[in-house]
Amino acid sequence: MSRWERWLLPGILATVGVPFLIAGGVIRVMVPQTIASHASEVARLRVATADTLNEQGARVLLEGWVSDRTSTSDRSPLVAYNQYHRVRRDGEWEWDKVRSYTPTLWVYVPGGEVEIAAGYTLRSTPSLVEAGSDERYEGFQVEDPVLVLGTLAAAGAPPVVGEAEIGFETKQAYLASLDRDRSTARWLGLLFLVLGNLLTLGAAGAAYLIWRGRINLFADP
């Protein structure tokens, strides 16, 4: 056995442990900070009405419901949706996102209707259409309640909101979900840090014993 073969186990432990430590630090610190910053922005925004949408370029938050002015898609009764296809991966069935259909959406809010420019993101959805056992469409239909977070692209009649994220929730429910996400990120980061520390310490301990000549992990019988 070569001299370097004896260091194989501590090398493997370190190779796995160090990335776990780095990932744990990022998840534990940076991800919760990012979520907290976004939550602070949402908390500061007042729920707008059609009359208060007058500052072009400002971030806006809307609570309303899908107007019947919005055209139905090819997957009636949905007007906007994410398409998913069921695939088998590593012995488990999973739903893979195939595409998003996000045309111009009309949302009714207190005071009138607001146009949501095409290309928005569907964060959470209330309505489901299944097409067989391997295909499904999750989205919105007319009169579904929506929460819109975006940028006012044009004031006037009607106001236009772009760069939007749309969810099936209220402002308070969204803030509560962000708080849960932040807590989950902290615990997940802690788990990665603990595993990374254990693996790295194991690598250091094995390396020390090999260096001291106490063990030969791959000695011939």
XYZ file of C-alpha atoms in Angstrom:
221
model
C 0.000 0.000 0.000
C 1.290 3.439 -0.890
C 1.702 6.170 1.661
C -1.052 8.242 0.043
C -3.637 5.450 0.166
C -3.597 5.630 3.959
C -4.905 9.177 3.738
C -7.889 8.241 1.589
C -10.481 8.153 4.393
C -9.600 11.513 5.991
C -9.450 12.993 2.490
C -12.965 11.770 1.706
C -14.313 13.016 5.046
C -12.764 16.434 4.510
C -13.975 16.610 0.899
C -17.557 16.063 2.055
C -17.349 17.950 5.356
C -15.937 21.260 4.125
C -18.682 21.858 1.508
C -21.256 21.000 4.181
C -19.721 23.668 6.424
C -19.778 26.261 3.635
C -23.359 25.412 2.629
C -24.455 25.452 6.254
C -22.973 28.889 6.799
C -24.679 30.279 3.696
C -28.052 28.723 4.526
C -27.834 29.651 8.206
C -26.813 33.291 7.694
C -27.397 34.615 4.184
C -30.688 32.917 3.275
C -32.555 34.077 6.429
C -31.189 37.598 5.903
C -32.455 37.633 2.318
C -35.877 36.387 3.412
C -35.991 38.908 6.267
C -35.142 41.766 3.889
C -37.938 40.730 1.540
C -40.377 40.356 4.453
C -39.501 43.862 5.640
C -40.252 45.254 2.180
C -43.634 43.484 2.069
C -44.496 44.609 5.611
C -43.758 48.257 4.746
C -46.004 48.267 1.682
C -49.609 49.280 2.136
C -52.204 47.315 0.236
C -52.960 49.608 -2.701
C -56.249 50.542 -4.307
C -56.772 51.590 -7.911
C -56.759 55.236 -6.769
C -53.400 55.031 -4.964
C -51.503 53.540 -7.923
C -50.021 56.813 -9.123
C -46.237 56.633 -8.614
C -44.660 54.986 -11.640
C -41.683 52.778 -10.761
C -42.808 52.233 -7.159
C -43.159 48.803 -5.613
C -46.808 47.981 -5.003
C -48.841 45.363 -3.194
C -52.374 44.449 -4.279
C -55.042 42.270 -2.733
C -57.892 41.469 -5.108
C -59.339 38.772 -7.306
C -59.087 37.749 -10.944
C -61.435 39.821 -13.103
C -63.725 38.206 -15.681
C -62.061 40.532 -18.182
C -59.198 38.022 -18.294
C -59.441 35.521 -21.151
C -59.634 31.811 -20.395
C -56.602 29.780 -21.488
C -56.427 26.518 -23.436
C -56.818 24.767 -20.066
C -60.242 26.074 -19.122
C -61.231 27.283 -16.594
C -57.658 28.426 -15.857
C -56.553 31.848 -17.094
C -52.896 31.437 -16.069
C -51.012 28.344 -14.953
C -47.835 26.354 -14.377
C -47.713 23.052 -16.250
C -46.203 19.985 -14.544
C -45.296 16.528 -15.835
C -44.830 13.496 -13.614
C -41.422 11.797 -13.889
C -39.687 9.001 -12.040
C -36.362 9.990 -10.513
C -34.229 7.864 -8.189
C -37.118 5.483 -7.670
C -39.553 8.249 -6.674
C -42.344 9.928 -8.631
C -41.992 13.715 -8.812
C -43.749 16.584 -10.572
C -41.413 18.552 -12.860
C -42.397 22.032 -13.987
C -42.586 22.120 -17.787
C -43.617 25.708 -18.520
C -45.604 28.694 -17.338
C -48.515 30.312 -19.156
C -48.733 33.871 -17.848
C -50.527 36.233 -20.265
C -51.919 39.642 -19.366
C -54.001 39.278 -16.208
C -56.744 41.614 -15.049
C -57.172 41.915 -11.287
C -60.017 43.700 -9.583
C -58.993 45.692 -6.502
C -60.926 48.281 -4.491
C -61.598 51.173 -6.855
C -61.240 49.402 -10.193
C -59.270 46.983 -12.345
C -55.496 46.718 -12.668
C -53.594 45.196 -15.581
C -50.821 42.769 -14.640
C -48.315 42.656 -17.488
C -47.542 39.281 -19.039
C -44.539 37.347 -17.750
C -45.348 37.396 -14.042
C -44.406 34.574 -11.653
C -47.001 32.299 -10.068
C -45.781 31.782 -6.522
C -48.743 29.808 -5.183
C -51.987 28.773 -6.853
C -55.481 27.658 -5.771
C -56.889 25.881 -8.828
C -55.923 22.550 -10.379
C -56.700 20.890 -13.710
C -55.475 17.327 -14.260
C -54.860 15.894 -17.730
C -54.463 12.199 -17.082
C -52.209 10.726 -14.426
C -48.954 12.278 -15.645
C -49.869 15.882 -16.401
C -51.369 18.664 -14.326
C -51.941 22.409 -14.480
C -51.902 24.610 -11.377
C -53.070 28.191 -11.690
C -55.814 30.755 -11.333
C -59.326 31.096 -12.680
C -61.760 33.988 -12.729
C -62.765 35.206 -9.242
C -59.845 33.482 -7.503
C -58.345 35.783 -4.837
C -54.786 36.957 -5.512
C -51.940 38.817 -3.841
C -49.786 40.754 -6.306
C -46.319 42.128 -5.551
C -44.746 44.090 -8.382
C -43.667 47.433 -9.815
C -46.054 50.047 -11.141
C -45.109 50.212 -14.827
C -47.753 52.782 -15.783
C -50.160 54.940 -13.817
C -53.483 56.080 -15.188
C -56.518 54.229 -16.401
C -55.907 51.395 -16.126
C -52.780 51.133 -13.971
C -50.262 48.529 -15.193
C -48.128 46.451 -12.816
C -45.045 44.660 -14.156
C -42.331 42.346 -12.814
C -45.020 40.804 -10.639
C -45.236 37.790 -8.369
C -48.724 36.432 -7.802
C -49.823 34.222 -4.932
C -52.968 32.720 -3.488
C -52.799 34.411 -0.096
C -53.234 37.648 1.807
C -50.478 39.991 2.902
C -50.561 38.608 6.449
C -50.543 34.998 5.265
C -47.583 35.733 2.982
C -45.633 37.343 5.825
C -46.370 34.299 7.991
C -45.085 31.969 5.257
C -41.884 34.034 4.931
C -41.371 33.752 8.683
C -41.716 29.963 8.427
C -39.260 29.883 5.513
C -36.736 31.888 7.525
C -37.055 29.518 10.498
C -36.688 26.483 8.207
C -33.544 27.951 6.623
C -31.992 28.515 10.043
C -32.608 24.933 11.169
C -31.457 23.490 7.840
C -28.297 25.586 7.998
C -27.659 24.388 11.546
C -28.059 20.763 10.417
C -25.528 21.260 7.621
C -23.112 22.948 10.023
C -23.365 20.093 12.543
C -22.818 17.441 9.862
C -19.973 19.417 8.353
C -18.300 19.825 11.734
C -18.621 16.116 12.512
C -17.188 15.087 9.156
C -14.357 17.626 9.338
C -13.471 16.664 12.905
C -13.565 13.016 11.857
C -11.142 13.790 9.050
C -8.840 15.667 11.406
C -8.962 12.857 13.990
C -8.237 10.148 11.423
C -5.402 12.195 9.938
C -3.862 12.702 13.387
C -3.966 8.993 14.223
C -2.466 8.064 10.853
C 0.246 10.688 11.270
C 1.049 9.333 14.746
C 1.162 5.825 13.362
C -1.663 4.653 15.618
C -3.837 3.216 12.825
C -3.395 1.886 9.335
C -6.881 1.923 7.876
C -6.002 -0.127 4.816
C -3.372 -2.461 6.213
C -3.178 -5.941 4.685
C -4.560 -8.700 6.976
